[in-house]
Coordinates of C-alpha atoms in Angstrom, one line a residue:
X1 CA -20.0 -20.2 -9.2
X2 CA -20.3 -19.6 -13.2
X3 CA -20.9 -16.5 -15.0
X4 CA -22.0 -16.7 -18.5
X5 CA -22.2 -13.7 -21.0
X6 CA -21.4 -16.0 -24.2
X7 CA -25.7 -16.1 -24.5
X8 CA -27.8 -14.6 -22.3
X9 CA -26.2 -13.3 -19.0
X10 CA -26.6 -16.3 -16.4
X11 CA -25.0 -16.8 -13.0
X12 CA -25.4 -20.5 -11.5
X13 CA -23.9 -22.8 -8.8
X14 CA -24.0 -26.5 -8.7
X15 CA -27.7 -26.4 -7.1
X16 CA -29.1 -24.4 -10.1
X17 CA -29.3 -20.8 -11.7
X18 CA -29.4 -17.7 -9.6
X19 CA -32.0 -14.7 -10.1
X20 CA -30.1 -11.7 -10.8
X21 CA -32.9 -9.3 -11.4
X22 CA -34.6 -7.1 -13.8
X23 CA -32.8 -5.5 -17.6
X24 CA -31.1 -2.3 -15.6
X25 CA -29.7 -4.7 -12.6
X26 CA -28.5 -7.2 -15.2
X27 CA -26.7 -4.4 -17.0
X28 CA -24.7 -3.3 -14.0
X29 CA -23.8 -6.8 -13.6
X30 CA -22.7 -7.3 -17.1
X31 CA -20.4 -4.3 -16.8
X32 CA -18.7 -5.5 -13.1
X33 CA -18.1 -8.7 -14.9
X34 CA -16.3 -7.7 -18.1
X35 CA -13.8 -5.4 -15.6
X36 CA -13.8 -8.1 -13.1
X37 CA -11.7 -7.3 -10.1
X38 CA -11.3 -3.8 -11.5
X39 CA -13.0 -1.0 -9.5
X40 CA -15.6 0.8 -11.7
X41 CA -16.5 4.3 -11.2
X42 CA -20.3 4.7 -10.1
X43 CA -20.3 7.7 -12.2
X44 CA -19.2 5.3 -15.2
X45 CA -22.3 3.0 -14.2
X46 CA -24.9 5.6 -13.8
X47 CA -24.1 7.0 -17.6
X48 CA -24.0 3.2 -18.4
X49 CA -27.8 2.6 -17.0
X50 CA -29.0 6.0 -17.8
X51 CA -27.0 7.7 -20.3
X52 CA -26.2 11.5 -20.2
X53 CA -29.7 12.5 -18.6
X54 CA -29.6 10.3 -15.0
X55 CA -32.4 10.8 -12.9
X56 CA -31.8 12.6 -9.5
X57 CA -32.4 9.3 -7.7
X58 CA -30.3 7.5 -10.0
X59 CA -27.0 7.4 -7.4
X60 CA -29.6 5.8 -4.9
X61 CA -31.0 3.1 -7.2
X62 CA -27.7 1.9 -8.1
X63 CA -26.9 1.4 -4.5
X64 CA -30.2 -0.5 -4.5
X65 CA -28.9 -2.5 -7.6
X66 CA -25.9 -3.3 -5.9
X67 CA -27.3 -4.4 -2.7
X68 CA -29.7 -6.8 -4.3
X69 CA -26.8 -8.2 -6.3
X70 CA -24.9 -8.7 -3.0
X71 CA -28.0 -10.5 -1.7
X72 CA -27.9 -13.0 -4.8
X73 CA -24.3 -13.5 -5.0
X74 CA -23.0 -13.1 -1.6
X75 CA -21.6 -10.1 -0.1
X76 CA -17.9 -10.9 -0.3
X77 CA -18.3 -11.0 -4.1
X78 CA -19.1 -7.5 -4.5
X79 CA -17.1 -4.5 -2.5
X80 CA -16.7 -0.8 -2.8
X81 CA -18.9 2.1 -2.1
X82 CA -20.3 5.6 -3.1
X83 CA -17.2 6.0 -5.3
X84 CA -17.2 2.5 -7.1
X85 CA -17.7 -1.0 -7.1
X86 CA -15.6 -4.4 -8.1
X87 CA -17.0 -7.7 -8.8
X88 CA -14.4 -10.3 -7.2
X89 CA -14.3 -13.3 -9.6
X90 CA -11.8 -16.2 -10.8
X91 CA -11.2 -15.8 -14.1
X92 CA -11.9 -19.4 -14.4
X93 CA -15.8 -18.5 -13.3
X94 CA -16.3 -16.5 -16.1
X95 CA -16.8 -18.0 -19.6
X96 CA -15.4 -14.7 -21.6
X97 CA -11.9 -15.6 -19.9
X98 CA -12.2 -19.3 -20.3
X99 CA -12.9 -18.7 -23.8
X100 CA -10.4 -16.5 -24.1
X101 CA -7.6 -18.5 -22.9
X102 CA -8.4 -21.4 -24.9
X103 CA -8.0 -19.4 -27.8
X104 CA -4.8 -18.3 -26.6
X105 CA -3.5 -22.0 -26.0
X106 CA -4.9 -23.1 -29.4
X107 CA -2.5 -20.4 -31.0
X108 CA 0.8 -22.0 -29.6
X109 CA 3.4 -22.5 -31.8
X110 CA 4.0 -26.1 -32.8
X111 CA 1.1 -27.2 -31.5
X112 CA -0.6 -30.6 -33.3
X113 CA -3.4 -30.0 -35.6
X114 CA -5.2 -32.2 -33.1
X115 CA -4.8 -30.7 -30.2
X116 CA -5.7 -27.3 -31.9
X117 CA -9.0 -28.8 -32.9
X118 CA -9.7 -30.1 -29.3
X119 CA -9.0 -26.7 -27.4
X120 CA -11.1 -24.6 -30.0
X121 CA -14.2 -27.3 -29.5
X122 CA -14.0 -26.9 -26.0
X123 CA -13.9 -23.1 -26.7
X124 CA -16.6 -23.0 -28.8
X125 CA -18.5 -25.2 -27.2
X126 CA -19.1 -22.6 -24.2
X127 CA -20.7 -20.1 -26.6
X128 CA -25.2 -20.2 -25.7
X129 CA -25.9 -18.2 -28.4
X130 CA -25.3 -14.7 -29.3
X131 CA -22.9 -12.7 -26.8
X132 CA -25.5 -11.0 -23.9
X133 CA -28.1 -11.9 -26.1
X134 CA -30.7 -10.7 -23.8
X135 CA -28.9 -7.2 -23.4
X136 CA -27.6 -7.2 -26.9
X137 CA -30.1 -3.5 -27.5
X138 CA -27.9 -1.9 -24.9
X139 CA -25.9 0.7 -26.3
X140 CA -23.1 0.6 -23.8
X141 CA -22.1 -3.2 -24.3
X142 CA -22.7 -3.0 -28.3
X143 CA -18.7 -2.9 -28.5
X144 CA -18.1 -5.3 -26.2
X145 CA -20.6 -7.8 -27.9
X146 CA -19.1 -7.0 -31.3
X147 CA -15.6 -7.8 -30.0
X148 CA -16.6 -10.8 -28.6
X149 CA -18.6 -12.2 -31.6
X150 CA -15.6 -11.3 -33.9
X151 CA -13.8 -13.7 -31.6
X152 CA -16.2 -16.4 -32.2
X153 CA -15.9 -16.1 -36.0
X154 CA -12.2 -16.1 -36.2
X155 CA -12.0 -19.3 -33.5
X156 CA -14.2 -20.8 -35.8
X157 CA -12.2 -20.1 -38.7
X158 CA -8.7 -21.6 -37.0
X159 CA -10.5 -24.3 -36.2
X160 CA -11.5 -25.1 -40.0
X161 CA -7.7 -24.5 -40.8
X162 CA -6.9 -27.0 -38.7
X163 CA -9.4 -29.5 -39.7
X164 CA -8.4 -29.2 -43.1
X165 CA -4.9 -29.6 -42.5
X166 CA -6.6 -33.3 -40.6
X167 CA -8.2 -33.8 -44.0
X168 CA -11.5 -33.6 -42.8
X169 CA -12.4 -31.3 -45.9
X170 CA -15.4 -33.5 -47.1
X171 CA -16.9 -33.0 -43.5
X172 CA -16.5 -29.6 -43.4
X173 CA -18.1 -28.6 -46.8
X174 CA -21.9 -28.0 -45.3
X175 CA -20.6 -26.4 -42.2
X176 CA -18.7 -23.6 -44.3
X177 CA -21.5 -23.6 -46.6
X178 CA -23.7 -22.5 -43.5
X179 CA -20.6 -20.4 -42.5
X180 CA -20.6 -18.5 -45.4
X181 CA -24.6 -17.9 -45.7
X182 CA -24.3 -16.3 -42.0
X183 CA -20.9 -14.3 -42.9
X184 CA -21.1 -13.6 -46.9
X185 CA -18.3 -11.1 -46.5
X186 CA -15.3 -13.2 -44.9
X187 CA -13.0 -14.1 -47.3
X188 CA -11.4 -16.3 -45.3
X189 CA -14.3 -18.3 -45.0
X190 CA -14.9 -18.6 -48.8
X191 CA -11.4 -19.6 -49.2
X192 CA -11.8 -22.4 -46.5
X193 CA -15.2 -23.6 -48.6
X194 CA -13.4 -23.4 -51.9
X195 CA -10.4 -25.5 -50.6
X196 CA -12.9 -27.8 -49.1
X197 CA -14.8 -28.6 -52.0
X198 CA -11.8 -29.1 -54.4
X199 CA -9.9 -31.5 -52.0
X200 CA -13.3 -33.2 -51.9
X201 CA -13.3 -34.0 -55.9
X202 CA -16.0 -31.3 -56.6
X203 CA -13.8 -28.6 -58.8
X204 CA -16.8 -27.3 -60.4
X205 CA -18.4 -26.5 -57.3
X206 CA -15.3 -25.1 -56.0
X207 CA -15.0 -22.6 -58.7
X208 CA -18.8 -21.5 -58.5
X209 CA -18.0 -20.3 -54.7
X210 CA -15.3 -18.2 -55.8
X211 CA -17.7 -16.9 -58.7
X212 CA -20.5 -16.5 -55.7
X213 CA -17.9 -14.6 -53.5
X214 CA -16.8 -12.1 -56.2
X215 CA -20.3 -11.0 -56.7
X216 CA -21.3 -10.8 -53.2
X217 CA -18.3 -8.5 -52.5
X218 CA -18.7 -6.1 -56.0
X219 CA -22.6 -5.9 -54.9
X220 CA -21.9 -5.2 -51.3
X221 CA -19.0 -3.1 -51.1
X222 CA -17.6 -2.6 -54.5
X223 CA -14.6 -4.5 -54.3
X224 CA -12.8 -7.4 -56.0
X225 CA -11.7 -10.3 -54.2
X226 CA -8.6 -10.2 -52.3
X227 CA -4.9 -11.2 -54.0
X228 CA -5.4 -14.3 -51.4
X229 CA -8.5 -15.7 -52.9
X230 CA -7.8 -14.8 -56.7
X231 CA -4.7 -16.8 -56.3
X232 CA -6.4 -19.6 -54.5
X233 CA -9.0 -19.3 -57.5
X234 CA -6.1 -19.8 -60.0
X235 CA -4.8 -22.9 -58.2
X236 CA -7.8 -24.4 -58.5
X237 CA -8.2 -24.2 -62.2
X238 CA -4.9 -25.0 -62.7
X239 CA -5.6 -28.2 -60.3
X240 CA -2.0 -27.7 -58.4
X241 CA -0.8 -30.3 -56.5
X242 CA 0.1 -28.4 -53.5
X243 CA -3.5 -27.9 -53.1
X244 CA -3.8 -31.3 -52.0
X245 CA -2.8 -32.7 -48.8
X246 CA 0.3 -35.0 -48.6
X247 CA -0.5 -38.4 -49.4
X248 CA -3.8 -37.5 -50.6
X249 CA -3.5 -39.4 -54.4
X250 CA -3.4 -43.1 -53.8
X251 CA -3.3 -45.2 -56.8
X252 CA -6.3 -44.0 -58.5
X253 CA -8.0 -42.9 -55.3
X254 CA -8.7 -39.7 -54.0
X255 CA -8.1 -39.8 -50.0
X256 CA -11.2 -37.7 -48.5
X257 CA -9.9 -37.9 -44.8
X258 CA -9.1 -40.3 -42.0
X259 CA -12.2 -41.9 -40.3
X260 CA -10.8 -43.9 -38.0
X261 CA -7.9 -46.3 -36.8
X262 CA -7.5 -49.5 -35.2
X263 CA -4.9 -52.1 -34.0
X264 CA -4.4 -53.2 -37.8
X265 CA -4.6 -50.0 -39.5
X266 CA -6.1 -46.4 -40.6
X267 CA -9.1 -46.3 -42.4
X268 CA -9.8 -43.3 -45.1
X269 CA -12.9 -42.1 -46.6
X270 CA -11.8 -41.9 -50.4
X271 CA -13.6 -41.3 -54.1
X272 CA -12.6 -43.7 -57.1
X273 CA -12.6 -40.9 -59.8
X274 CA -13.2 -42.9 -62.9
X275 CA -16.7 -44.0 -61.6
X276 CA -17.3 -41.3 -58.7
X277 CA -17.7 -44.2 -56.2
X278 CA -17.3 -43.4 -52.4
X279 CA -14.7 -46.2 -50.8
X280 CA -13.2 -46.8 -47.8
X281 CA -9.3 -47.5 -48.0
X282 CA -8.0 -49.4 -45.1
X283 CA -3.9 -48.8 -44.6
X284 CA -2.3 -51.9 -42.9
X285 CA 0.3 -50.9 -40.4
X286 CA 3.6 -51.0 -41.4
X287 CA 4.7 -53.2 -38.7
X288 CA 1.9 -55.8 -39.6
X289 CA 2.4 -55.2 -43.5
X290 CA 6.1 -56.0 -43.2
X291 CA 5.8 -59.6 -41.3
X292 CA 6.5 -62.4 -43.2
X293 CA 3.7 -64.1 -42.6
X294 CA 1.3 -61.4 -43.4
X295 CA 3.5 -60.9 -46.9
X296 CA 3.1 -64.9 -47.8
X297 CA -0.5 -65.1 -47.2
X298 CA -1.9 -61.5 -48.0
X299 CA -2.9 -62.0 -51.8
X300 CA -4.3 -65.4 -51.4
X301 CA -6.5 -64.4 -48.5
X302 CA -7.7 -60.9 -49.8
X303 CA -8.3 -63.0 -53.3
X304 CA -10.5 -65.5 -50.6
X305 CA -12.1 -62.4 -49.1
X306 CA -13.0 -60.9 -52.4
X307 CA -14.9 -63.3 -53.5
X308 CA -17.2 -63.8 -50.5
X309 CA -20.6 -62.7 -51.4
X310 CA -23.4 -61.6 -49.0
X311 CA -25.4 -59.0 -48.3
X312 CA -24.4 -58.0 -44.8
X313 CA -20.6 -58.6 -45.7
X314 CA -18.9 -55.6 -46.8
X315 CA -17.6 -56.3 -50.5
X316 CA -13.9 -55.8 -50.9
X317 CA -13.3 -54.2 -54.2
X318 CA -9.6 -54.2 -54.7
X319 CA -6.4 -54.7 -53.0
X320 CA -2.5 -54.4 -53.1
X321 CA 0.7 -54.9 -51.1
X322 CA 3.9 -52.9 -51.8
X323 CA 7.2 -52.3 -49.2
X324 CA 6.0 -50.8 -46.0
X325 CA 2.5 -50.8 -47.0
X326 CA -1.0 -53.0 -47.8
X327 CA -4.2 -51.6 -48.4
X328 CA -7.7 -53.2 -48.8
X329 CA -10.7 -51.1 -50.9
X330 CA -14.1 -51.3 -49.6
X331 CA -17.6 -50.3 -49.6
X332 CA -17.7 -47.2 -47.7
X333 CA -20.7 -47.2 -45.1
X334 CA -22.1 -44.0 -43.7
X335 CA -23.9 -45.2 -40.5
X336 CA -20.7 -45.4 -38.4
X337 CA -20.1 -48.9 -36.4
X338 CA -21.8 -50.8 -33.7
X339 CA -19.1 -49.6 -31.2
X340 CA -20.4 -46.0 -32.2
X341 CA -24.2 -47.0 -31.4
X342 CA -23.1 -48.9 -28.1
X343 CA -21.5 -45.7 -26.8
X344 CA -24.9 -44.3 -26.3
X345 CA -26.1 -47.6 -23.9
X346 CA -27.8 -50.6 -24.8
X347 CA -29.7 -51.2 -27.6
X348 CA -33.5 -52.0 -27.3
X349 CA -34.3 -55.7 -27.9
X350 CA -35.7 -55.6 -31.3
X351 CA -32.9 -53.8 -32.6
X352 CA -30.3 -56.1 -31.0
X353 CA -31.9 -59.1 -32.6
X354 CA -32.2 -57.3 -35.8
X355 CA -28.2 -57.0 -36.2
X356 CA -27.6 -60.2 -34.7
X357 CA -29.4 -62.1 -37.1
X358 CA -27.6 -59.9 -40.2
X359 CA -24.3 -60.5 -38.7
X360 CA -24.9 -64.5 -37.7
X361 CA -26.1 -64.6 -41.6
X362 CA -22.8 -63.1 -42.9
X363 CA -20.7 -65.5 -40.7
X364 CA -22.6 -68.6 -41.5
X365 CA -21.9 -67.7 -45.4
X366 CA -18.4 -67.2 -44.5
X367 CA -17.8 -70.0 -42.7
X368 CA -19.6 -72.2 -45.5
X369 CA -16.9 -70.9 -47.6
X370 CA -14.2 -71.7 -45.4
X371 CA -13.1 -68.3 -44.2
X372 CA -13.1 -67.6 -40.3
X373 CA -13.2 -63.8 -39.7
X374 CA -11.3 -64.3 -36.0
X375 CA -12.2 -60.5 -34.9
X376 CA -15.9 -60.1 -34.6
X377 CA -16.5 -57.1 -32.4
X378 CA -18.7 -54.1 -32.6
X379 CA -16.0 -52.0 -34.4
X380 CA -15.5 -54.3 -37.1
X381 CA -19.7 -54.0 -37.6
X382 CA -20.6 -51.4 -39.7
X383 CA -23.6 -49.7 -40.4
X384 CA -25.8 -48.0 -43.1
X385 CA -27.9 -45.1 -42.8
X386 CA -30.9 -47.2 -42.5
X387 CA -29.3 -48.9 -39.6
X388 CA -28.7 -52.1 -41.2
X389 CA -25.3 -54.4 -40.2
X390 CA -22.5 -55.2 -42.2
X391 CA -19.6 -57.7 -41.2
X392 CA -16.2 -55.9 -42.2
X393 CA -12.6 -56.3 -41.8
X394 CA -12.1 -59.5 -43.5
X395 CA -8.7 -58.4 -44.5
X396 CA -7.3 -60.1 -41.1
X397 CA -9.4 -63.4 -41.5
X398 CA -7.8 -66.7 -42.1
X399 CA -9.3 -70.0 -44.1
X400 CA -10.1 -72.9 -41.9
X401 CA -8.7 -74.7 -45.2
X402 CA -5.5 -74.4 -44.8
X403 CA -4.7 -76.2 -41.1
X404 CA -2.3 -73.9 -38.9
X405 CA -2.4 -71.3 -40.4
X406 CA -4.3 -69.4 -38.0
X407 CA -1.2 -70.0 -35.1
X408 CA 2.1 -68.6 -34.6
X409 CA 2.9 -64.7 -35.2
X410 CA 0.0 -63.9 -36.5
X411 CA -2.5 -64.6 -34.1
X412 CA -4.3 -61.4 -33.2
X413 CA -7.8 -60.1 -32.2
X414 CA -9.4 -57.8 -30.1
X415 CA -9.0 -59.5 -26.4
X416 CA -12.2 -58.8 -24.6
X417 CA -13.8 -60.9 -27.8
X418 CA -11.2 -63.5 -28.1
X419 CA -12.5 -66.9 -27.8
X420 CA -10.2 -69.3 -24.9
X421 CA -8.4 -71.1 -28.0
X422 CA -7.2 -67.7 -29.6
X423 CA -5.8 -66.9 -26.1
X424 CA -4.1 -70.5 -26.1
X425 CA -2.5 -69.4 -29.5
X426 CA -4.5 -72.5 -31.1
X427 CA -6.3 -72.6 -34.7
X428 CA -9.1 -70.2 -34.7
X429 CA -12.6 -72.3 -36.2
X430 CA -15.8 -71.3 -36.9
X431 CA -16.4 -71.7 -32.9
X432 CA -14.2 -68.9 -32.3
X433 CA -16.4 -66.3 -34.2
X434 CA -19.8 -67.8 -32.7
X435 CA -18.4 -67.1 -29.2
X436 CA -17.0 -63.7 -30.3
X437 CA -20.8 -62.6 -31.6
X438 CA -22.2 -64.5 -28.1
X439 CA -20.2 -61.7 -26.6
X440 CA -21.2 -59.1 -28.8
X441 CA -24.9 -60.2 -28.3
X442 CA -24.3 -60.0 -24.6
X443 CA -22.7 -56.1 -25.2
X444 CA -25.5 -55.1 -27.0
X445 CA -28.2 -56.1 -24.7
X446 CA -26.4 -54.9 -21.4
X447 CA -24.1 -52.2 -22.2
X448 CA -21.2 -54.3 -21.1

């Protein structure tokens, strides 16, 4: 059985919801749930339902409410009699207890930010609206509702902090703007918004956000911002390096957050400040960047890829290699990947045909210029906001004009899409890409 108080009060089992009666009966159930496995005195319940002047029939009516609840929930659920009643439930059955347990877990020491976000995501997903929304006008519940709503906002704030630690500041800006509109006097939210804006390369907007917070606090409460918020404002004005995440600046690019990771490297969203261009930065994994074969061929191949021009090839803007690292700077596409789209199931026939046509055109162009991709798969097919497809990750491509270059230690790819000759560690050819594209086409149509 599942008892939900984080939203309208509901009770359900696997086969559906359970009817729990009218407002007063629901009020009794709410208080029994909030004190689950404890006896609630009958006099207390009478005061809760009828206040200081209960009718003479109050005790009998209360017994009637409890009797109907026993009928709905099962006689073993509610014990007691005239002096008081107790609802028996496992804490895991009550969403409030699950929420509080997840919140405690997220506050454990030395927990990685990613794990904190996962726990708080699970906790906040339990909410289906304001706490006890259908009983919000009941005076006896106002204190508990206020406590739960405060915990909800605090959990959101702690989740924001963990996401900022993960470098997700750009993605957080819109959420934080909504949050400060809903809770304009919460200085922690304003501080998080200011930091997220600043880390996203929007210093002027960060300073404007502080000004809005200061005005609201003055108008509503007649106070100045807290010392912490004023200090953050000063650090933004001075553009202190400590406000940035470690590794935030990279050779003229400002990293805005990690967007993905694969077998070959990590991809970050970034800004090229000089021209305010949004780009994707791929950082090649160190174990690959240090391989002798990779070191020998990196610059030559990058030059070849940078010269590829086709409407459906993701352009390579810049590249460089240094000890223990190599970087590729590409156009950033906001529509995710074909891999993301396929998580929802197979595509409609026309849509699959459009993507196949665009990617096949990109491959044909690359092949005419002597470049084999060698890792055609849904994760390397990116989408723009209109749904157009673009072939990416030519950073690992090998040109067919240099015999034997694809063999040996650098033979790589994703197993489900490898052609037979790649599995045999033989030289890849344009046929290898056509084979992989056939696998992608099958997956688009079947979802497998």
